[in-house]
Amino acid sequence: MQTQVIVLNGGSSSGKSGIARCLQAVLPDPWLVFGVDTLVDAMPASMRAMDGGIEFAPDGEVVVGPAFRALEEAWIEGIAAMARAGARVVVDEVFLGGAASQKRWQQALGGLRVLWVGVRCEAAVAAGREVARGDRRTVGMAVSQAEAVHRGVVYDLEIDTARAESMECARAIAGRAE
């Protein structure tokens, strides 16, 4: 059975989105890309200003509450349903809860062939990218997430975007996805 879902997990500014675009270019079949940023952007602005939603602290910490988790659960189940319906999906994720976040995805993706990819990037490199981009909600997320998102997570493949370009990383992932 071929891979149906590729989950890219890494901190903010680690290079996941660039890799996802490159994967769409190098994989032989069409793949859809869904990122956690898309979920956050789809939520009403009030979710960023209320207890229980999502909060971006000044130091880069991201705090999520039950209202966010409920919408996130629906989003994860929706992505799993698309994969079960035949769509091949790349997920661009930030496992804020490390292993607990992966477990939520594993439960939803049960029965599907999933390639778990750790997208690593040294905190200093990610922080430089974060500043250069200028579009980050909160400066500091890259440093606070660089290692935390990988705690307890088990991968099929790990890549280091501080040492390899997005296309090179995508080709390595594509080689494992077929």
XYZ file of N, CA and C in Angstrom:
534
model
N 0.833 -1.178 0.000
C 0.000 0.000 0.000
C 0.880 1.244 0.000
N 0.514 2.220 -0.792
C 1.270 3.466 -0.865
C 0.906 4.392 0.288
N 1.819 5.290 0.581
C 1.582 6.290 1.610
C 0.380 7.149 1.216
N -0.507 7.347 2.189
C -1.695 8.160 1.949
C -1.582 9.539 2.599
N -0.810 9.614 3.693
C -0.664 10.865 4.433
C 0.800 11.031 4.815
N 1.327 12.216 4.600
C 2.659 12.579 5.082
C 2.458 13.665 6.124
N 2.899 13.398 7.350
C 2.789 14.392 8.414
C 4.171 14.989 8.649
N 4.284 16.286 8.403
C 5.513 17.032 8.661
C 5.338 17.738 9.991
N 6.152 17.410 10.968
C 6.087 18.089 12.264
C 7.385 18.829 12.517
N 7.247 20.105 12.849
C 8.406 20.909 13.190
C 7.954 22.233 13.764
N 8.873 22.930 14.376
C 8.564 24.220 14.966
C 8.317 25.291 13.922
N 7.867 26.407 14.392
C 7.648 27.563 13.539
C 8.942 27.929 12.807
N 8.828 28.253 11.545
C 9.950 28.673 10.691
C 10.998 27.589 10.478
N 10.610 26.330 10.666
C 11.559 25.232 10.438
C 11.668 24.848 8.968
N 10.731 25.283 8.144
C 10.795 24.977 6.721
C 9.737 24.014 6.222
N 8.757 23.695 7.035
C 7.727 22.725 6.662
C 6.933 23.144 5.426
N 6.509 24.401 5.384
C 5.662 24.847 4.275
C 6.402 24.798 2.941
N 7.668 25.171 2.943
C 8.468 25.085 1.724
C 8.643 23.646 1.269
N 8.870 22.760 2.211
C 9.001 21.336 1.889
C 7.687 20.814 1.323
N 6.572 21.210 1.926
C 5.264 20.749 1.447
C 5.041 21.163 -0.010
N 5.387 22.409 -0.349
C 5.241 22.861 -1.747
C 6.149 22.057 -2.679
N 7.357 21.782 -2.220
C 8.280 20.990 -3.035
C 7.783 19.561 -3.193
N 7.185 19.015 -2.152
C 6.615 17.660 -2.257
C 5.546 17.611 -3.339
N 4.719 18.645 -3.405
C 3.699 18.674 -4.452
C 4.326 18.669 -5.842
N 5.507 19.227 -5.962
C 6.193 19.275 -7.262
C 6.877 17.957 -7.607
N 7.361 17.228 -6.602
C 8.153 16.030 -6.905
C 7.384 14.719 -6.795
N 6.286 14.697 -6.059
C 5.522 13.456 -5.942
C 4.749 13.218 -7.231
N 4.645 11.966 -7.664
C 4.033 11.696 -8.965
C 2.530 11.950 -9.030
N 1.819 11.835 -7.933
C 0.371 12.054 -7.926
C 0.058 13.390 -7.271
N -1.149 13.905 -7.491
C -1.531 15.145 -6.809
C -1.685 14.916 -5.296
N -1.130 15.821 -4.511
C -1.239 15.783 -3.051
C -1.797 17.123 -2.586
N -2.721 17.070 -1.648
C -3.239 18.277 -1.010
C -2.363 18.609 0.188
N -2.209 19.894 0.486
C -1.433 20.327 1.650
C -2.348 21.093 2.585
N -2.340 20.699 3.850
C -3.094 21.400 4.885
C -2.156 21.683 6.045
N -2.120 22.940 6.463
C -1.257 23.331 7.562
C -2.046 23.863 8.735
N -1.460 23.731 9.909
C -2.108 24.226 11.110
C -2.339 25.733 11.020
N -1.506 26.452 10.291
C -1.727 27.888 10.106
C -3.048 28.143 9.386
N -3.416 27.253 8.471
C -4.690 27.372 7.759
C -5.848 27.232 8.740
N -5.719 26.271 9.660
C -6.749 26.087 10.688
C -6.878 27.351 11.535
N -5.774 27.864 12.016
C -5.799 29.058 12.866
C -6.386 30.242 12.101
N -6.005 30.412 10.843
C -6.517 31.527 10.038
C -8.012 31.386 9.750
N -8.514 30.152 9.722
C -9.930 29.913 9.447
C -10.819 30.184 10.657
N -10.213 30.242 11.833
C -10.978 30.469 13.057
C -11.358 31.946 13.166
N -12.477 32.216 13.830
C -12.836 33.618 14.033
C -11.799 34.327 14.893
N -11.632 35.609 14.650
C -10.650 36.395 15.397
C -10.899 36.319 16.896
N -12.141 36.156 17.295
C -12.457 36.084 18.722
C -11.791 34.896 19.407
N -11.441 33.864 18.637
C -10.760 32.687 19.212
C -9.357 33.053 19.697
N -8.810 34.159 19.199
C -7.474 34.594 19.612
C -7.543 35.583 20.779
N -8.771 35.895 21.200
C -8.924 36.881 22.265
C -9.734 36.339 23.446
N -10.014 35.055 23.432
C -10.848 34.501 24.493
C -10.151 33.363 25.201
N -10.517 33.180 26.435
C -10.037 32.000 27.144
C -10.610 30.776 26.452
N -9.791 29.772 26.293
C -10.243 28.549 25.646
C -9.918 28.476 24.175
N -9.514 29.582 23.585
C -9.149 29.602 22.171
C -7.665 29.344 22.012
N -6.992 30.228 21.292
C -5.553 30.120 21.100
C -4.939 31.475 21.426
N -3.853 31.440 22.167
C -3.193 32.671 22.579
C -1.724 32.610 22.197
N -1.236 33.687 21.618
C 0.167 33.812 21.256
C 0.812 34.770 22.252
N 1.552 34.215 23.205
C 2.168 35.025 24.258
C 3.329 35.836 23.699
N 3.663 36.945 24.339
C 4.752 37.802 23.849
C 6.105 37.098 23.740
N 6.325 36.042 24.533
C 7.604 35.335 24.482
C 7.631 34.219 23.433
N 6.544 34.080 22.669
C 6.497 33.065 21.629
C 5.753 31.801 22.023
N 5.387 31.693 23.287
C 4.632 30.514 23.717
C 3.236 30.557 23.107
N 2.728 29.389 22.721
C 1.380 29.274 22.184
C 0.572 28.451 23.185
N -0.540 29.018 23.631
C -1.402 28.354 24.602
C -2.740 28.094 23.937
N -3.199 26.833 24.007
C -4.485 26.487 23.409
C -5.427 25.976 24.484
N -6.702 26.278 24.295
C -7.713 25.872 25.250
C -8.718 24.918 24.631
N -9.764 24.585 25.373
C -10.734 23.575 24.931
C -11.507 23.962 23.667
N -11.802 25.224 23.479
C -12.513 25.621 22.259
C -11.638 25.380 21.026
N -10.360 25.711 21.149
C -9.426 25.436 20.057
C -9.332 23.934 19.824
N -9.164 23.157 20.892
C -9.020 21.700 20.766
C -10.225 21.074 20.076
N -11.422 21.562 20.372
C -12.622 21.014 19.738
C -12.596 21.238 18.224
N -12.238 22.460 17.812
C -12.152 22.731 16.371
C -10.997 21.969 15.732
N -9.877 21.863 16.446
C -8.735 21.114 15.939
C -9.099 19.645 15.726
N -9.836 19.076 16.663
C -10.250 17.668 16.530
C -11.098 17.467 15.279
N -12.032 18.371 15.038
C -12.867 18.281 13.835
C -12.017 18.405 12.574
N -11.047 19.315 12.609
C -10.154 19.524 11.465
C -9.334 18.263 11.190
N -8.773 17.672 12.235
C -7.973 16.454 12.078
C -8.839 15.327 11.509
N -10.037 15.160 12.049
C -10.946 14.118 11.545
C -11.319 14.375 10.087
N -11.487 15.647 9.725
C -11.802 15.991 8.335
C -10.669 15.633 7.391
N -9.446 15.900 7.807
C -8.293 15.534 6.978
C -8.206 14.019 6.835
N -8.434 13.302 7.923
C -8.419 11.833 7.868
C -9.508 11.326 6.922
N -10.675 11.947 6.960
C -11.772 11.539 6.076
C -11.405 11.755 4.610
N -10.736 12.870 4.307
C -10.300 13.111 2.926
C -9.328 12.026 2.469
N -8.395 11.650 3.342
C -7.434 10.598 2.993
C -8.154 9.270 2.781
N -9.119 8.976 3.624
C -9.877 7.727 3.469
C -10.704 7.730 2.189
N -11.089 8.913 1.723
C -11.871 9.045 0.490
C -10.990 9.012 -0.757
N -9.667 8.922 -0.563
C -8.773 8.776 -1.703
C -7.817 9.924 -1.948
N -7.977 11.030 -1.251
C -7.037 12.142 -1.423
C -5.726 11.795 -0.727
N -4.645 12.178 -1.330
C -3.339 12.029 -0.678
C -3.009 13.390 -0.078
N -2.576 13.366 1.192
C -2.514 14.593 1.964
C -1.157 14.756 2.644
N -0.627 15.987 2.557
C 0.547 16.395 3.331
C 0.026 17.315 4.431
N 0.380 16.994 5.673
C -0.026 17.804 6.815
C 1.198 18.559 7.327
N 1.084 19.864 7.415
C 2.133 20.766 7.894
C 1.737 21.148 9.323
N 2.336 20.497 10.318
C 1.866 20.577 11.705
C 2.941 21.042 12.668
N 2.497 21.508 13.816
C 3.366 21.889 14.931
C 2.807 21.163 16.148
N 3.472 20.095 16.575
C 2.998 19.305 17.714
C 3.344 20.021 19.014
N 2.521 20.996 19.382
C 2.780 21.762 20.601
C 2.868 20.854 21.821
N 2.132 19.746 21.789
C 2.134 18.803 22.907
C 3.041 17.616 22.691
N 3.951 17.694 21.720
C 4.882 16.587 21.465
C 4.144 15.282 21.222
N 4.454 14.262 22.006
C 3.894 12.919 21.818
C 2.364 12.912 21.928
N 1.797 13.728 22.803
C 0.338 13.774 22.939
C -0.318 14.272 21.652
N 0.319 15.217 20.989
C -0.196 15.710 19.706
C -0.135 14.608 18.659
N 0.980 13.887 18.615
C 1.093 12.798 17.647
C 0.024 11.740 17.905
N -0.241 11.460 19.161
C -1.238 10.445 19.505
C -2.618 10.829 18.965
N -2.991 12.107 19.046
C -4.278 12.551 18.496
C -4.350 12.260 17.001
N -3.274 12.572 16.290
C -3.223 12.305 14.854
C -3.234 10.802 14.575
N -2.483 10.018 15.339
C -2.448 8.564 15.134
C -3.841 7.957 15.271
N -4.582 8.407 16.259
C -5.940 7.890 16.454
C -6.825 8.221 15.261
N -6.752 9.446 14.779
C -7.580 9.867 13.647
C -7.170 9.172 12.354
N -5.872 8.933 12.189
C -5.357 8.359 10.937
C -5.249 6.838 10.991
N -5.803 6.227 12.020
C -5.741 4.771 12.155
C -6.212 4.063 10.900
N -5.457 3.066 10.469
C -5.794 2.302 9.277
C -5.246 2.890 7.987
N -4.725 4.111 8.040
C -4.129 4.739 6.862
C -2.618 4.562 6.897
N -2.015 4.566 5.734
C -0.553 4.487 5.661
C 0.002 5.903 5.789
N 0.714 6.136 6.890
C 1.201 7.472 7.224
C 2.718 7.460 7.294
N 3.343 8.482 6.740
C 4.782 8.698 6.866
C 4.963 9.874 7.817
N 5.578 9.606 8.970
C 5.809 10.616 10.003
C 7.199 11.206 9.794
N 7.254 12.517 9.561
C 8.520 13.179 9.254
C 8.783 14.286 10.275
N 9.934 14.208 10.924
C 10.380 15.260 11.822
C 11.179 16.280 11.037
N 10.734 17.524 11.059
C 11.427 18.607 10.367
C 12.182 19.392 11.438
N 13.456 19.147 11.505
C 14.292 19.783 12.529
C 15.030 20.977 11.938
N 15.287 21.937 12.805
C 16.040 23.125 12.419
C 16.587 23.732 13.699
N 17.870 24.019 13.707
C 18.470 24.638 14.890
C 17.689 25.899 15.252
N 17.504 26.099 16.557
C 16.713 27.234 17.032
C 17.219 28.563 16.479
N 18.538 28.753 16.439
C 19.091 30.021 15.964
C 18.783 30.244 14.480
N 18.847 29.188 13.684
C 18.541 29.301 12.254
C 17.061 29.616 12.061
N 16.204 28.895 12.786
C 14.763 29.136 12.686
C 14.416 30.550 13.141
N 15.075 31.027 14.186
C 14.824 32.386 14.672
C 15.206 33.421 13.618
N 16.309 33.202 12.926
C 16.712 34.103 11.851
C 15.690 34.126 10.731
N 15.160 32.961 10.388
C 14.122 32.889 9.351
C 12.855 33.615 9.809
N 12.515 33.426 11.064
C 11.316 34.049 11.629
C 11.383 35.571 11.489
N 12.515 36.148 11.834
C 12.692 37.596 11.740
C 12.689 38.039 10.280
N 13.377 37.292 9.419
C 13.467 37.651 8.006
C 12.100 37.619 7.320
N 11.246 36.690 7.720
C 9.926 36.576 7.108
C 9.063 37.786 7.413
N 9.098 38.224 8.653
C 8.325 39.388 9.035
C 6.820 39.179 9.099
N 6.351 37.939 8.910
C 4.902 37.694 8.909
C 4.450 36.815 10.071
N 5.296 36.599 11.018
C 4.971 35.742 12.153
C 4.088 36.480 13.146
N 3.118 35.767 13.691
C 2.213 36.354 14.680
C 2.999 36.887 15.877
N 3.970 36.103 16.330
C 4.759 36.464 17.504
C 6.191 36.024 17.276
N 7.119 36.953 17.390
C 8.526 36.597 17.301
C 8.887 35.854 18.582
N 9.609 34.757 18.421
C 9.985 33.942 19.573
C 9.437 32.529 19.490
N 8.435 32.318 18.622
C 7.870 30.975 18.484
C 8.916 29.992 17.978
N 9.754 30.412 17.053
C 10.752 29.510 16.468
C 11.662 28.926 17.537
N 12.144 29.754 18.431
C 13.042 29.278 19.492
C 12.282 28.408 20.482
N 11.088 28.849 20.898
C 10.359 28.101 21.917
C 9.888 26.740 21.413
N 9.696 26.599 20.100
C 9.175 25.349 19.544
C 10.234 24.431 18.953
N 11.423 24.924 18.705
C 12.436 24.170 17.948
C 12.638 22.744 18.447
N 12.713 22.543 19.725
C 12.907 21.202 20.285
C 11.634 20.643 20.906
N 10.824 21.517 21.507
C 9.646 21.071 22.257
C 8.680 20.241 21.412
N 8.515 20.590 20.147
C 7.545 19.886 19.298
C 7.958 18.449 18.982
N 9.225 18.121 19.229
C 9.729 16.781 18.913
C 9.762 15.851 20.136
N 9.492 16.375 21.333
C 9.594 15.572 22.557
C 8.647 14.384 22.532
N 9.248 13.195 22.550
C 8.470 11.966 22.610
C 7.845 11.525 21.303
N 8.084 12.255 20.228
C 7.492 11.926 18.933
C 8.365 10.891 18.223
N 7.712 9.913 17.627
C 8.409 8.855 16.894
C 8.221 9.109 15.398
N 9.339 9.113 14.683
C 9.316 9.417 13.248
C 9.784 8.241 12.410
N 9.329 8.238 11.157
C 9.860 7.313 10.156
C 11.104 7.909 9.511
N 11.172 9.235 9.498
C 12.260 9.956 8.843
C 12.424 11.308 9.526
N 13.663 11.737 9.702
C 13.936 13.072 10.220
C 14.836 13.791 9.227
N 14.550 15.063 9.015
C 15.346 15.883 8.111
C 15.774 17.138 8.859
N 16.846 17.743 8.398
C 17.389 18.937 9.040
C 17.466 20.051 8.005
N 16.582 21.014 8.139
C 16.515 22.085 7.139
C 17.596 23.141 7.312
N 18.356 23.053 8.393
C 19.501 23.961 8.541
C 20.658 23.477 7.672
N 20.599 22.218 7.250
C 21.692 21.625 6.476
C 21.301 21.198 5.061
N 20.006 21.281 4.748
C 19.547 20.862 3.420
C 18.425 21.792 2.952
N 18.395 22.058 1.663
C 17.359 22.906 1.075
C 16.026 22.156 1.005
N 14.954 22.898 0.851
C 13.607 22.318 0.826
C 13.457 21.227 -0.227
N 13.966 21.461 -1.423
C 13.810 20.469 -2.490
C 14.562 19.182 -2.163
N 15.748 19.298 -1.600
C 16.508 18.110 -1.204
C 15.743 17.333 -0.133
N 15.181 18.037 0.818
C 14.384 17.396 1.870
C 13.157 16.713 1.257
N 12.488 17.404 0.341
C 11.296 16.838 -0.302
C 11.635 15.572 -1.073
N 12.762 15.562 -1.748
C 13.146 14.353 -2.490
C 13.417 13.177 -1.552
N 14.035 13.444 -0.399
C 14.264 12.385 0.593
C 12.943 11.837 1.110
N 11.998 12.731 1.368
C 10.687 12.296 1.855
C 9.956 11.517 0.762
N 9.980 12.018 -0.459
C 9.301 11.349 -1.578
C 9.853 9.937 -1.777
N 11.143 9.776 -1.570
C 11.746 8.448 -1.698
C 11.200 7.453 -0.693
N 10.743 7.938 0.430
C 10.168 7.067 1.467
C 8.657 6.937 1.352
N 8.034 7.806 0.572
C 6.561 7.852 0.507
C 5.970 6.926 -0.533
N 6.778 6.363 -1.365
C 6.202 5.554 -2.461
C 6.049 4.114 -2.092
